[in-house]
CSV table of C-alpha atoms and ligand atoms in Angstrom, one decimal:
chain,number,residue,atom,x,y,z
A,15,MET,CA,14.9,5.7,14.8
A,16,ASN,CA,16.2,2.4,13.6
A,17,LYS,CA,17.6,3.0,10.1
A,18,ASN,CA,15.7,-0.4,8.7
A,19,SER,CA,12.1,1.3,9.4
A,20,LEU,CA,10.1,1.8,6.5
A,21,LEU,CA,8.1,4.9,7.4
A,22,SER,CA,7.4,6.9,4.1
A,23,MET,CA,8.4,6.3,0.4
A,24,ARG,CA,10.5,9.6,0.7
A,25,ASP,CA,13.1,7.1,2.8
A,26,LEU,CA,13.5,4.8,0.1
A,27,SER,CA,15.9,5.7,-3.2
A,28,VAL,CA,15.1,4.5,-6.3
A,29,GLU,CA,17.6,1.9,-6.0
A,30,ASP,CA,15.7,1.1,-2.7
A,31,ILE,CA,12.4,0.9,-4.3
A,32,TYR,CA,14.1,-1.8,-7.0
A,33,SER,CA,15.6,-3.8,-4.7
A,34,ILE,CA,12.6,-4.2,-2.8
A,35,LEU,CA,10.6,-5.1,-5.9
A,36,ASP,CA,13.0,-7.7,-6.9
A,37,ASP,CA,12.8,-9.2,-3.9
A,38,ALA,CA,9.4,-9.5,-3.6
A,39,ARG,CA,9.3,-11.2,-7.1
A,40,LEU,CA,12.3,-13.7,-6.0
A,41,PHE,CA,9.8,-14.3,-2.9
A,42,ASN,CA,7.3,-15.7,-6.0
A,43,CYS,CA,9.9,-18.3,-7.1
A,44,SER,CA,13.5,-19.0,-6.4
A,45,PHE,CA,13.5,-17.8,-2.5
A,46,LYS,CA,9.5,-19.1,-1.8
A,47,ASP,CA,10.5,-20.8,0.8
A,48,TRP,CA,13.1,-18.6,2.6
A,49,GLN,CA,13.0,-17.8,6.3
A,50,LEU,CA,15.0,-15.7,8.5
A,51,PRO,CA,18.1,-17.5,9.6
A,52,MET,CA,18.0,-16.3,13.3
A,53,GLN,CA,16.2,-18.3,16.5
A,54,LYS,CA,14.2,-15.3,17.2
A,55,ALA,CA,12.3,-13.0,15.4
A,56,LEU,CA,9.7,-11.7,17.4
A,57,VAL,CA,7.0,-9.4,15.7
A,58,ALA,CA,3.9,-7.4,16.8
A,59,ASN,CA,1.5,-6.1,14.7
A,60,LEU,CA,-0.2,-2.9,16.3
A,61,PHE,CA,-3.1,-1.7,14.2
A,62,PHE,CA,-4.9,1.1,16.1
A,63,GLU,CA,-7.2,1.2,13.1
A,64,ALA,CA,-9.2,-1.1,10.9
A,65,SER,CA,-7.8,-3.3,8.2
A,66,THR,CA,-7.8,-7.0,6.7
A,67,ARG,CA,-5.7,-7.0,3.6
A,68,THR,CA,-2.3,-5.0,4.9
A,69,HIS,CA,-2.9,-6.7,8.7
A,70,PHE,CA,-3.1,-10.3,7.4
A,71,SER,CA,-0.7,-10.0,4.2
A,72,PHE,CA,1.7,-9.2,7.0
A,73,GLU,CA,0.9,-11.8,9.2
A,74,SER,CA,0.7,-14.5,6.3
A,75,ALA,CA,4.4,-12.8,5.3
A,76,GLN,CA,6.0,-13.3,9.1
A,77,TYR,CA,4.7,-16.6,9.8
A,78,GLN,CA,6.0,-17.8,6.0
A,79,LEU,CA,9.4,-16.1,7.2
A,80,GLY,CA,9.3,-18.0,10.6
A,81,CYS,CA,8.5,-14.7,12.8
A,82,GLN,CA,6.7,-15.3,16.0
A,83,VAL,CA,3.6,-13.1,15.7
A,84,ALA,CA,1.9,-11.0,18.4
A,85,ASP,CA,-1.3,-9.6,17.3
A,86,PHE,CA,-2.2,-6.6,19.4
A,87,ALA,CA,-6.1,-5.1,20.3
A,88,ALA,CA,-6.1,-1.6,21.0
A,89,GLY,CA,-9.0,-2.0,23.0
A,90,ALA,CA,-8.2,-4.7,24.9
A,91,SER,CA,-4.8,-2.7,25.9
A,92,SER,CA,-3.4,-0.2,27.9
A,93,VAL,CA,-4.3,2.1,25.5
A,94,THR,CA,-8.2,2.6,27.0
A,95,LYS,CA,-6.4,3.6,30.0
A,96,GLY,CA,-4.6,6.2,28.5
A,97,GLU,CA,-1.1,5.0,27.7
A,98,THR,CA,0.4,6.9,25.0
A,99,LEU,CA,1.6,5.6,21.4
A,100,TYR,CA,5.0,6.3,22.3
A,101,ASP,CA,4.5,4.1,25.7
A,102,THR,CA,3.1,1.5,24.1
A,103,VAL,CA,6.1,0.7,21.2
A,104,LYS,CA,8.3,1.4,23.9
A,105,THR,CA,6.6,-1.6,25.9
A,106,PHE,CA,6.9,-3.9,22.9
A,107,GLU,CA,10.3,-2.8,22.7
A,108,SER,CA,11.3,-3.2,26.3
A,109,ILE,CA,9.4,-6.6,26.7
A,110,GLY,CA,11.6,-8.4,23.8
A,111,TYR,CA,10.1,-7.7,20.8
A,112,ASP,CA,12.3,-7.4,17.6
A,113,MET,CA,10.0,-5.2,15.2
A,114,VAL,CA,6.4,-3.5,15.0
A,115,VAL,CA,4.3,-3.0,12.3
A,116,ILE,CA,1.9,-0.1,13.0
A,117,ARG,CA,-1.2,1.5,11.7
A,118,HIS,CA,-2.8,4.7,13.4
A,119,SER,CA,-5.4,6.8,12.1
A,120,GLN,CA,-3.0,9.9,12.8
A,121,ASP,CA,-0.9,11.6,10.4
A,122,GLU,CA,3.1,11.1,10.7
A,123,TYR,CA,2.6,9.1,14.1
A,124,PHE,CA,5.9,8.3,13.5
A,125,LYS,CA,7.0,11.4,14.5
A,126,GLU,CA,6.7,10.7,17.7
A,127,LEU,CA,8.6,7.2,17.9
A,128,GLU,CA,12.2,9.0,17.0
A,129,ASN,CA,13.4,7.5,20.5
A,130,ILE,CA,12.2,3.6,19.8
A,131,ASN,CA,15.2,1.4,18.5
A,132,ILE,CA,13.7,-1.7,17.0
A,133,PRO,CA,12.4,-1.4,13.3
A,134,ILE,CA,9.0,-0.2,12.8
A,135,LEU,CA,7.2,-0.9,9.1
A,136,ASN,CA,4.2,1.7,8.6
A,137,ALA,CA,1.2,0.3,7.8
A,138,GLY,CA,-0.5,3.1,7.2
A,139,ASP,CA,-0.9,6.8,9.0
A,140,GLY,CA,-3.8,9.0,8.6
A,141,ALA,CA,-3.8,10.5,5.0
A,142,GLY,CA,-0.2,10.7,5.4
A,143,ASN,CA,1.7,7.7,3.7
A,144,HIS,CA,0.9,3.9,3.2
A,145,PRO,CA,4.4,2.8,1.7
A,146,THR,CA,3.8,-1.1,1.7
A,147,GLN,CA,0.8,-0.2,-0.8
A,148,CYS,CA,2.3,1.6,-2.6
A,149,LEU,CA,5.3,-1.2,-3.0
A,150,LEU,CA,2.8,-3.2,-4.1
A,151,ASP,CA,1.3,-1.0,-6.5
A,152,LEU,CA,4.6,-0.7,-8.4
A,153,LEU,CA,4.8,-4.4,-8.1
A,154,THR,CA,1.6,-4.9,-9.9
A,155,MET,CA,2.5,-2.3,-12.6
A,156,GLN,CA,6.0,-3.5,-13.2
A,157,ASN,CA,5.1,-6.8,-13.6
A,158,GLU,CA,2.1,-6.0,-16.3
A,159,PHE,CA,4.4,-3.6,-18.3
A,160,GLY,CA,7.6,-4.6,-17.4
A,161,THR,CA,8.6,-0.9,-16.1
A,162,LEU,CA,7.8,1.8,-14.4
A,163,GLU,CA,9.0,4.8,-16.5
A,164,GLY,CA,6.7,6.4,-18.8
A,165,LEU,CA,3.3,5.2,-17.6
A,166,ASN,CA,0.0,7.0,-17.3
A,167,VAL,CA,-1.4,6.6,-14.4
A,168,VAL,CA,-4.9,8.0,-13.2
A,169,ILE,CA,-6.0,8.0,-9.8
A,170,CYS,CA,-9.7,9.0,-9.4
A,171,GLY,CA,-11.7,9.3,-5.9
A,172,ASP,CA,-11.5,10.8,-2.8
A,173,ILE,CA,-7.5,12.2,-3.0
A,174,LEU,CA,-7.6,14.6,-0.5
A,175,HIS,CA,-7.7,11.7,2.1
A,176,SER,CA,-5.5,8.9,0.4
A,177,ARG,CA,-2.2,7.7,1.6
A,178,VAL,CA,-2.3,5.4,-1.2
A,179,ALA,CA,-2.5,8.7,-3.4
A,180,ALA,CA,0.3,10.6,-1.6
A,181,SER,CA,2.3,7.5,-1.7
A,182,ASP,CA,1.6,6.6,-5.2
A,183,LYS,CA,2.3,10.0,-6.5
A,184,GLU,CA,5.8,10.5,-4.5
A,185,ALA,CA,7.1,7.2,-5.8
A,186,LEU,CA,5.8,6.8,-9.5
A,187,GLU,CA,6.9,10.7,-10.0
A,188,LYS,CA,10.6,9.4,-8.6
A,189,LEU,CA,10.6,6.6,-11.2
A,190,GLY,CA,9.3,8.6,-14.0
A,191,SER,CA,5.4,8.4,-14.6
A,192,THR,CA,2.8,10.8,-15.0
A,193,VAL,CA,0.5,11.0,-12.5
A,194,ARG,CA,-3.1,12.7,-12.6
A,195,PHE,CA,-6.0,13.2,-10.8
A,196,ALA,CA,-9.7,12.8,-10.8
A,197,GLY,CA,-13.0,12.8,-8.5
A,198,PRO,CA,-14.9,15.7,-6.6
A,199,LYS,CA,-13.4,19.2,-6.9
A,200,GLU,CA,-13.8,19.2,-3.2
A,201,TRP,CA,-11.2,16.3,-2.4
A,202,GLU,CA,-8.5,17.7,-4.8
A,203,ARG,CA,-5.3,18.1,-3.0
A,204,PRO,CA,-3.0,21.1,-3.5
A,205,GLY,CA,0.1,20.2,-5.6
A,206,TYR,CA,-1.8,17.2,-7.3
A,207,PRO,CA,-2.5,17.9,-11.1
A,208,THR,CA,-5.9,17.1,-12.1
A,209,ILE,CA,-7.7,15.3,-15.2
A,210,ASP,CA,-11.4,14.9,-16.7
A,211,PHE,CA,-11.7,11.0,-16.0
A,212,ASP,CA,-13.6,10.6,-19.2
A,213,GLU,CA,-10.5,12.2,-21.0
A,214,ALA,CA,-8.1,10.0,-18.8
A,215,VAL,CA,-9.9,6.8,-19.1
A,216,GLU,CA,-8.3,6.9,-22.8
A,217,TRP,CA,-5.0,8.3,-22.1
A,218,ALA,CA,-4.3,6.3,-18.7
A,219,ASP,CA,-2.2,2.9,-18.9
A,220,VAL,CA,-3.6,2.4,-15.2
A,221,VAL,CA,-6.8,3.5,-13.9
A,222,MET,CA,-6.8,3.6,-10.3
A,223,MET,CA,-9.8,3.8,-8.3
A,224,LEU,CA,-9.9,4.9,-4.8
A,225,ARG,CA,-12.7,4.3,-1.5
A,226,ILE,CA,-14.6,7.2,-0.4
A,227,GLN,CA,-13.2,7.5,3.1
A,228,LYS,CA,-15.7,8.2,5.1
A,229,GLU,CA,-14.1,7.2,8.4
A,230,ARG,CA,-11.7,10.5,7.5
A,231,GLY,CA,-15.1,12.5,7.3
A,232,SER,CA,-15.5,12.4,3.7
A,233,GLY,CA,-19.1,12.4,2.7
A,234,MET,CA,-20.8,11.5,-0.2
A,235,ALA,CA,-20.9,15.2,-1.7
A,236,GLY,CA,-24.5,15.0,-1.9
A,237,MET,CA,-24.5,12.4,-4.2
A,238,THR,CA,-26.3,8.9,-4.0
A,239,ASP,CA,-23.9,5.8,-4.9
A,240,SER,CA,-25.5,5.6,-8.2
A,241,GLU,CA,-25.0,8.9,-9.0
A,242,TYR,CA,-21.4,8.9,-7.8
A,243,LEU,CA,-20.9,6.0,-9.7
A,244,GLU,CA,-22.2,8.3,-13.2
A,245,LYS,CA,-20.3,10.8,-12.8
A,246,TYR,CA,-16.8,9.6,-11.2
A,247,GLY,CA,-16.9,5.9,-10.8
A,248,LEU,CA,-15.5,3.3,-13.3
A,249,THR,CA,-18.7,2.7,-15.3
A,250,LYS,CA,-18.7,-0.4,-18.0
A,251,GLU,CA,-19.0,2.6,-20.6
A,252,ARG,CA,-15.7,4.3,-19.1
A,253,TYR,CA,-14.1,0.7,-19.2
A,254,ALA,CA,-14.9,-0.2,-22.6
A,255,ARG,CA,-13.0,3.4,-23.7
A,256,MET,CA,-9.8,2.0,-21.9
A,257,LYS,CA,-6.8,1.2,-23.9
A,258,ASP,CA,-6.2,-2.8,-24.8
A,259,LYS,CA,-3.6,-3.2,-22.4
A,260,ALA,CA,-4.5,-0.4,-19.7
A,261,ILE,CA,-5.5,-2.5,-16.4
A,262,VAL,CA,-8.0,-1.4,-13.3
A,263,MET,CA,-6.2,-0.8,-9.5
A,264,HIS,CA,-8.1,0.0,-6.2
A,265,PRO,CA,-6.4,-0.3,-2.8
A,266,ALA,CA,-9.6,-2.2,-1.7
A,267,PRO,CA,-11.7,-2.5,0.3
A,268,VAL,CA,-14.1,-2.0,-2.6
A,269,ASN,CA,-17.3,-0.2,-2.7
A,270,ARG,CA,-19.1,-1.8,-5.4
A,271,GLY,CA,-21.3,0.2,-7.2
A,272,VAL,CA,-19.8,3.4,-5.7
A,273,GLU,CA,-16.2,3.9,-7.3
A,274,ILE,CA,-16.5,1.0,-9.4
A,275,ASP,CA,-19.2,-1.1,-11.1
A,276,THR,CA,-19.3,-4.7,-9.5
A,277,ASP,CA,-19.2,-6.6,-12.4
A,278,LEU,CA,-15.6,-4.7,-13.2
A,279,VAL,CA,-13.8,-6.1,-9.9
A,280,GLU,CA,-13.0,-9.3,-11.2
A,281,ALA,CA,-13.1,-8.0,-15.3
A,282,GLU,CA,-10.4,-9.0,-17.4
A,283,LYS,CA,-8.5,-5.4,-16.8
A,284,SER,CA,-8.9,-5.8,-13.1
A,285,ARG,CA,-5.7,-6.6,-11.1
A,286,ILE,CA,-7.2,-6.0,-7.9
A,287,PHE,CA,-6.9,-9.3,-6.2
A,288,GLU,CA,-3.4,-9.7,-8.0
A,289,GLN,CA,-2.5,-6.6,-5.9
A,290,MET,CA,-3.5,-8.5,-3.1
A,291,HIS,CA,-1.4,-11.2,-3.4
A,292,ASN,CA,1.6,-8.7,-4.5
A,293,GLY,CA,1.1,-7.2,-1.0
A,294,MET,CA,2.2,-10.2,0.9
A,295,LEU,CA,5.4,-10.8,-1.4
A,296,VAL,CA,6.4,-6.9,-0.7
A,297,ARG,CA,6.0,-7.1,3.1
A,298,LYS,CA,8.2,-10.5,3.0
A,299,ALA,CA,10.7,-8.1,1.4
A,300,VAL,CA,10.2,-5.6,3.9
A,301,ILE,CA,10.5,-7.1,6.6
A,302,LYS,CA,13.5,-9.1,5.4
A,303,ARG,CA,14.9,-5.6,5.0
A,304,GLY,CA,13.9,-4.5,8.2
A,305,PHE,CA,15.7,-7.2,9.8
A,306,GLY,CA,18.8,-5.8,8.2
A,307,PHE,CA,19.1,-8.4,5.4
A,308,ALA,CA,20.8,-7.7,1.9
A,309,PRO,CA,19.0,-8.0,-1.2
A,310,PHE,CA,18.5,-11.6,-2.9
A,311,LYS,CA,21.4,-12.5,-5.7
A,312,LYS,CA,19.1,-11.7,-8.5
A,313,GLU,CA,20.8,-14.4,-11.2
A,314,LYS,CA,19.2,-16.8,-8.6
A,315,GLU,CA,15.7,-15.8,-10.4
A,316,VAL,CA,14.5,-18.5,-12.3
A,317,CYS,CA,10.8,-17.2,-12.6
A,318,VAL,CA,8.6,-17.8,-15.3
B,12,LIG,N1,-5.6,-1.6,1.0
B,12,LIG,C1,-5.4,-1.6,2.2
B,12,LIG,O1,-4.7,-0.7,3.2
B,12,LIG,O2,-6.5,-2.1,2.7
B,12,LIG,P1,-6.5,-2.5,4.2
B,12,LIG,O3,-7.4,-1.2,5.0
B,12,LIG,O4,-7.8,-3.6,4.4
B,12,LIG,O5,-5.8,-3.1,5.2
Protein backbone atom coordinates (compact mmCIF):
# COMPACT_ATOMS: atom_id res chain seq x y z
CA MET A 1 0.00 0.00 0.00
CA ASN A 2 1.28 3.47 -0.86
CA LYS A 3 2.18 5.45 2.29
CA ASN A 4 0.35 8.52 0.98
CA SER A 5 -2.98 6.68 0.77
CA LEU A 6 -5.82 7.91 2.98
CA LEU A 7 -8.08 5.06 4.01
CA SER A 8 -9.26 5.83 7.53
CA MET A 9 -8.88 8.56 10.16
CA ARG A 10 -6.82 5.92 12.04
CA ASP A 11 -4.06 6.55 9.46
CA LEU A 12 -3.67 10.18 10.55
CA SER A 13 -1.87 11.52 13.61
CA VAL A 14 -3.16 14.68 15.30
CA GLU A 15 -0.35 16.57 13.53
CA ASP A 16 -1.39 15.11 10.14
CA ILE A 17 -4.99 16.17 10.72
CA TYR A 18 -4.04 19.76 11.57
CA SER A 19 -1.68 19.93 8.55
CA ILE A 20 -4.48 18.86 6.20
CA LEU A 21 -6.89 21.38 7.75
CA ASP A 22 -4.28 24.17 7.45
CA ASP A 23 -3.65 23.27 3.81
CA ALA A 24 -7.40 23.19 3.11
CA ARG A 25 -7.77 26.68 4.60
CA LEU A 26 -4.82 27.94 2.55
CA PHE A 27 -6.44 26.53 -0.60
CA ASN A 28 -9.23 29.02 0.14
CA CYS A 29 -6.91 32.04 0.19
CA SER A 30 -3.16 32.33 -0.48
CA PHE A 31 -2.91 29.08 -2.44
CA LYS A 32 -6.23 29.27 -4.32
CA ASP A 33 -4.53 28.85 -7.70
CA TRP A 34 -1.83 26.37 -6.61
CA GLN A 35 -1.47 23.43 -9.01
CA LEU A 36 0.48 20.20 -8.98
CA PRO A 37 3.87 20.95 -10.57
CA MET A 38 4.27 17.70 -12.54
CA GLN A 39 3.23 17.33 -16.19
CA LYS A 40 1.12 14.22 -15.66
CA ALA A 41 -1.25 13.57 -12.75
CA LEU A 42 -3.73 11.03 -14.03
CA VAL A 43 -6.47 10.26 -11.51
CA ALA A 44 -9.37 7.81 -11.75
CA ASN A 45 -12.52 8.15 -9.68
CA LEU A 46 -13.93 4.68 -9.03
CA PHE A 47 -17.37 5.11 -7.51
CA PHE A 48 -19.06 1.72 -7.06
CA GLU A 49 -21.79 3.39 -5.00
CA ALA A 50 -23.86 6.52 -5.66
CA SER A 51 -22.46 9.92 -4.69
CA THR A 52 -22.95 13.57 -5.58
CA ARG A 53 -20.90 15.65 -3.11
CA THR A 54 -17.90 13.39 -2.63
CA HIS A 55 -17.58 12.41 -6.28
CA PHE A 56 -17.93 15.86 -7.78
CA SER A 57 -16.01 17.75 -5.10
CA PHE A 58 -13.12 15.33 -5.66
CA GLU A 59 -13.48 16.01 -9.39
CA SER A 60 -13.63 19.78 -8.87
CA ALA A 61 -10.53 19.58 -6.65
CA GLN A 62 -8.69 17.45 -9.22
CA TYR A 63 -9.41 19.82 -12.12
CA GLN A 64 -8.42 22.85 -10.03
CA LEU A 65 -5.13 21.13 -9.19
CA GLY A 66 -4.41 20.43 -12.86
CA CYS A 67 -5.07 16.67 -12.82
CA GLN A 68 -6.35 14.73 -15.79
CA VAL A 69 -9.45 12.96 -14.54
CA ALA A 70 -11.13 9.72 -15.59
CA ASP A 71 -14.57 8.82 -14.41
CA PHE A 72 -15.40 5.16 -14.09
CA ALA A 73 -18.93 3.76 -14.30
CA ALA A 74 -18.99 0.27 -12.76
CA GLY A 75 -22.08 -0.66 -14.79
CA ALA A 76 -20.26 0.03 -18.07
CA SER A 77 -17.02 -1.66 -17.01
CA SER A 78 -15.69 -5.21 -16.84
CA VAL A 79 -16.99 -5.41 -13.26
CA THR A 80 -20.21 -6.56 -15.00
CA LYS A 81 -18.19 -9.54 -16.36
CA GLY A 82 -17.10 -10.52 -12.86
CA GLU A 83 -13.79 -8.67 -12.56
CA THR A 84 -12.75 -8.26 -8.92
CA LEU A 85 -12.11 -4.96 -7.19
CA TYR A 86 -8.40 -5.80 -6.91
CA ASP A 87 -8.10 -6.59 -10.64
CA THR A 88 -10.01 -3.42 -11.53
CA VAL A 89 -7.71 -1.19 -9.45
CA LYS A 90 -4.58 -3.07 -10.61
CA THR A 91 -5.71 -2.42 -14.18
CA PHE A 92 -5.85 1.35 -13.58
CA GLU A 93 -2.37 1.19 -12.04
CA SER A 94 -1.02 -0.88 -14.96
CA ILE A 95 -2.34 1.45 -17.67
CA GLY A 96 -0.71 4.53 -16.18
CA TYR A 97 -2.99 6.10 -13.60
CA ASP A 98 -1.15 7.83 -10.76
CA MET A 99 -3.90 7.83 -8.10
CA VAL A 100 -7.36 6.35 -7.53
CA VAL A 101 -10.29 7.58 -5.47
CA ILE A 102 -12.62 4.74 -4.43
CA ARG A 103 -16.10 4.52 -2.93
CA HIS A 104 -17.41 1.01 -2.33
CA SER A 105 -20.26 -0.51 -0.32
CA GLN A 106 -17.98 -3.15 1.23
CA ASP A 107 -16.60 -2.29 4.70
CA GLU A 108 -12.81 -1.88 4.53
CA TYR A 109 -12.65 -2.92 0.85
CA PHE A 110 -9.10 -1.52 0.91
CA LYS A 111 -7.83 -4.55 2.84
CA GLU A 112 -7.95 -6.37 -0.52
CA LEU A 113 -5.77 -3.72 -2.12
CA GLU A 114 -2.57 -4.03 -0.10
CA ASN A 115 -0.55 -4.88 -3.23
CA ILE A 116 -1.61 -1.71 -5.05
CA ASN A 117 1.29 0.73 -5.25
CA ILE A 118 -0.40 3.98 -6.35
CA PRO A 119 -2.09 6.11 -3.65
CA ILE A 120 -5.70 5.28 -2.84
CA LEU A 121 -8.02 7.91 -1.38
CA ASN A 122 -11.04 6.38 0.34
CA ALA A 123 -14.28 8.15 -0.60
CA GLY A 124 -16.33 5.93 1.74
CA ASP A 125 -16.42 2.20 2.53
CA GLY A 126 -19.74 0.67 3.61
CA ALA A 127 -20.47 1.54 7.24
CA GLY A 128 -16.72 1.75 7.91
CA ASN A 129 -14.92 5.00 7.15
CA HIS A 130 -15.40 8.32 5.37
CA PRO A 131 -12.16 10.17 6.10
CA THR A 132 -12.62 13.13 3.75
CA GLN A 133 -16.15 13.76 5.09
CA CYS A 134 -14.65 13.71 8.57
CA LEU A 135 -11.94 16.20 7.56
CA LEU A 136 -14.50 18.58 6.04
CA ASP A 137 -16.58 18.30 9.21
CA LEU A 138 -13.50 19.13 11.29
CA LEU A 139 -12.66 22.11 9.05
CA THR A 140 -16.21 23.43 9.39
CA MET A 141 -16.09 23.15 13.19
CA GLN A 142 -12.59 24.63 13.45
CA ASN A 143 -13.56 27.58 11.25
CA GLU A 144 -16.59 28.18 13.46
CA PHE A 145 -15.12 27.76 16.94
CA GLY A 146 -11.39 28.34 16.34
CA THR A 147 -10.59 25.01 18.02
CA LEU A 148 -11.44 21.33 17.98
CA GLU A 149 -10.73 20.86 21.67
CA GLY A 150 -13.48 20.87 24.26
CA LEU A 151 -16.44 20.92 21.85
CA ASN A 152 -19.66 19.06 22.67
CA VAL A 153 -20.90 17.25 19.57
CA VAL A 154 -24.12 15.25 19.28
CA ILE A 155 -24.61 13.02 16.25
CA CYS A 156 -28.23 11.94 15.83
CA GLY A 157 -29.84 9.32 13.60
CA ASP A 158 -28.78 6.09 11.97
CA ILE A 159 -25.52 5.62 13.89
CA LEU A 160 -25.30 1.87 13.24
CA HIS A 161 -24.89 2.24 9.47
CA SER A 162 -23.01 5.54 9.43
CA ARG A 163 -19.37 5.72 8.32
CA VAL A 164 -19.55 9.46 9.08
CA ALA A 165 -20.41 8.74 12.73
CA ALA A 166 -17.53 6.25 12.91
CA SER A 167 -14.89 8.55 11.38
CA ASP A 168 -16.04 11.67 13.27
CA LYS A 169 -16.05 9.82 16.62
CA GLU A 170 -12.53 8.53 15.99
CA ALA A 171 -11.12 11.96 15.11
CA LEU A 172 -13.05 14.23 17.48
CA GLU A 173 -12.19 12.10 20.51
CA LYS A 174 -8.53 12.07 19.46
CA LEU A 175 -8.64 15.88 19.20
CA GLY A 176 -10.23 16.42 22.64
CA SER A 177 -13.94 16.91 21.95
CA THR A 178 -16.82 15.03 23.57
CA VAL A 179 -19.10 13.12 21.19
CA ARG A 180 -22.49 11.68 22.13
CA PHE A 181 -24.99 9.77 19.98
CA ALA A 182 -28.79 9.94 19.81
CA GLY A 183 -31.58 8.34 17.81
CA PRO A 184 -33.63 5.14 17.78
CA LYS A 185 -32.36 2.37 20.09
CA GLU A 186 -32.13 -0.14 17.22
CA TRP A 187 -29.54 2.09 15.52
CA GLU A 188 -27.22 2.40 18.51
CA ARG A 189 -23.69 1.09 18.02
CA PRO A 190 -21.69 -0.72 20.74
CA GLY A 191 -19.10 1.60 22.30
CA TYR A 192 -20.87 4.77 21.13
CA PRO A 193 -22.09 6.67 24.25
CA THR A 194 -25.68 7.85 24.00
CA ILE A 195 -27.57 10.95 25.14
CA ASP A 196 -31.25 11.88 25.06
CA PHE A 197 -31.65 14.13 22.00
CA ASP A 198 -33.90 16.63 23.80
CA GLU A 199 -31.19 17.10 26.41
CA ALA A 200 -28.42 17.11 23.78
CA VAL A 201 -29.76 20.06 21.77
CA GLU A 202 -29.16 22.32 24.80
CA TRP A 203 -25.74 20.75 25.60
CA ALA A 204 -24.17 20.63 22.14
CA ASP A 205 -22.01 23.12 20.27
CA VAL A 206 -22.57 21.02 17.15
CA VAL A 207 -25.82 19.22 16.36
CA MET A 208 -25.08 16.81 13.52
CA MET A 209 -28.06 15.09 11.90
CA LEU A 210 -27.71 11.90 9.86
CA ARG A 211 -29.77 10.46 7.04
CA ILE A 212 -31.54 7.12 7.42
CA GLN A 213 -29.44 4.77 5.29
CA LYS A 214 -32.17 2.80 3.55
CA GLU A 215 -29.59 1.43 1.08
CA ARG A 216 -27.86 -0.32 4.03
CA GLY A 217 -31.06 -1.95 5.25
CA SER A 218 -32.31 0.71 7.66
CA GLY A 219 -36.08 0.79 7.90
CA MET A 220 -37.98 3.67 9.47
CA ALA A 221 -38.41 1.64 12.68
CA GLY A 222 -42.15 1.52 11.92
CA MET A 223 -42.51 5.33 11.86
CA THR A 224 -43.80 7.73 9.22
CA ASP A 225 -41.55 10.63 8.14
CA SER A 226 -43.37 13.10 10.39
CA GLU A 227 -43.35 10.71 13.37
CA TYR A 228 -39.59 10.27 12.93
CA LEU A 229 -39.05 14.05 12.72
CA GLU A 230 -41.11 14.62 15.88
CA LYS A 231 -39.30 11.93 17.86
CA TYR A 232 -35.69 12.08 16.64
CA GLY A 233 -35.39 14.90 14.12
CA LEU A 234 -34.33 18.53 14.33
CA THR A 235 -37.66 20.34 14.65
CA LYS A 236 -38.05 24.12 14.92
CA GLU A 237 -38.79 23.66 18.63
CA ARG A 238 -35.50 21.81 19.24
CA TYR A 239 -33.60 24.30 17.05
CA ALA A 240 -34.94 27.16 19.18
CA ARG A 241 -33.46 25.52 22.30
CA MET A 242 -29.92 25.24 20.85
CA LYS A 243 -27.16 27.42 22.35
CA ASP A 244 -26.76 30.86 20.73
CA LYS A 245 -23.47 29.95 19.03
CA ALA A 246 -24.26 26.30 18.30
CA ILE A 247 -24.38 25.08 14.69
CA VAL A 248 -26.27 22.46 12.70
CA MET A 249 -24.38 20.07 10.44
CA HIS A 250 -25.43 17.21 8.15
CA PRO A 251 -23.21 15.26 5.73
CA ALA A 252 -26.10 15.23 3.19
CA PRO A 253 -27.91 14.16 1.13
CA VAL A 254 -30.70 15.44 3.38
CA ASN A 255 -34.11 13.84 3.68
CA ARG A 256 -36.01 17.07 4.21
CA GLY A 257 -38.86 16.69 6.69
CA VAL A 258 -37.45 13.43 8.09
CA GLU A 259 -34.24 14.02 10.09
CA ILE A 260 -34.52 17.81 9.76
CA ASP A 261 -37.36 20.28 9.22
CA THR A 262 -37.05 21.53 5.63
CA ASP A 263 -36.99 25.20 6.77
CA LEU A 264 -33.89 24.52 8.90
CA VAL A 265 -31.68 23.25 6.06
CA GLU A 266 -30.58 26.82 5.26
CA ALA A 267 -31.40 28.39 8.65
CA GLU A 268 -28.94 30.79 10.33
CA LYS A 269 -27.23 28.09 12.39
CA SER A 270 -26.99 25.64 9.49
CA ARG A 271 -23.56 25.00 7.98
CA ILE A 272 -24.72 22.26 5.60
CA PHE A 273 -23.75 23.99 2.34
CA GLU A 274 -20.56 25.41 3.90
CA GLN A 275 -19.61 21.79 4.67
CA MET A 276 -19.86 21.02 0.94
CA HIS A 277 -17.58 23.94 0.01
CA ASN A 278 -15.11 22.77 2.68
CA GLY A 279 -15.28 19.29 1.13
CA MET A 280 -13.69 20.57 -2.07
CA LEU A 281 -10.92 22.28 -0.03
CA VAL A 282 -10.00 19.23 2.09
CA ARG A 283 -10.02 17.05 -1.01
CA LYS A 284 -7.52 19.38 -2.67
CA ALA A 285 -5.39 19.00 0.47
CA VAL A 286 -5.54 15.19 0.54
CA ILE A 287 -4.82 14.91 -3.20
CA LYS A 288 -1.75 17.14 -2.76
CA ARG A 289 -0.67 15.01 0.22
CA GLY A 290 -1.45 11.84 -1.76
CA PHE A 291 1.03 12.94 -4.42
CA GLY A 292 3.67 13.32 -1.69
CA PHE A 293 3.80 17.11 -1.33
CA ALA A 294 4.66 18.54 2.11
CA PRO A 295 2.22 20.88 3.89
CA PHE A 296 2.25 24.53 2.81
CA LYS A 297 4.20 26.97 4.95
CA LYS A 298 1.64 28.66 7.20
CA GLU A 299 3.33 32.06 7.29
CA LYS A 300 2.05 32.69 3.75
CA GLU A 301 -1.54 32.75 5.05
CA VAL A 302 -3.35 36.00 4.30
CA CYS A 303 -6.88 34.75 4.84
CA VAL A 304 -9.48 37.14 6.18
N1 LIG B 1 -21.82 13.27 2.25
C1 LIG B 1 -21.64 12.44 1.20
O1 LIG B 1 -20.81 11.52 1.24
O2 LIG B 1 -22.46 12.72 0.14
P1 LIG B 1 -22.47 11.90 -1.24
O3 LIG B 1 -22.98 10.51 -0.93
O4 LIG B 1 -23.38 12.67 -2.13
O5 LIG B 1 -21.06 11.84 -1.72
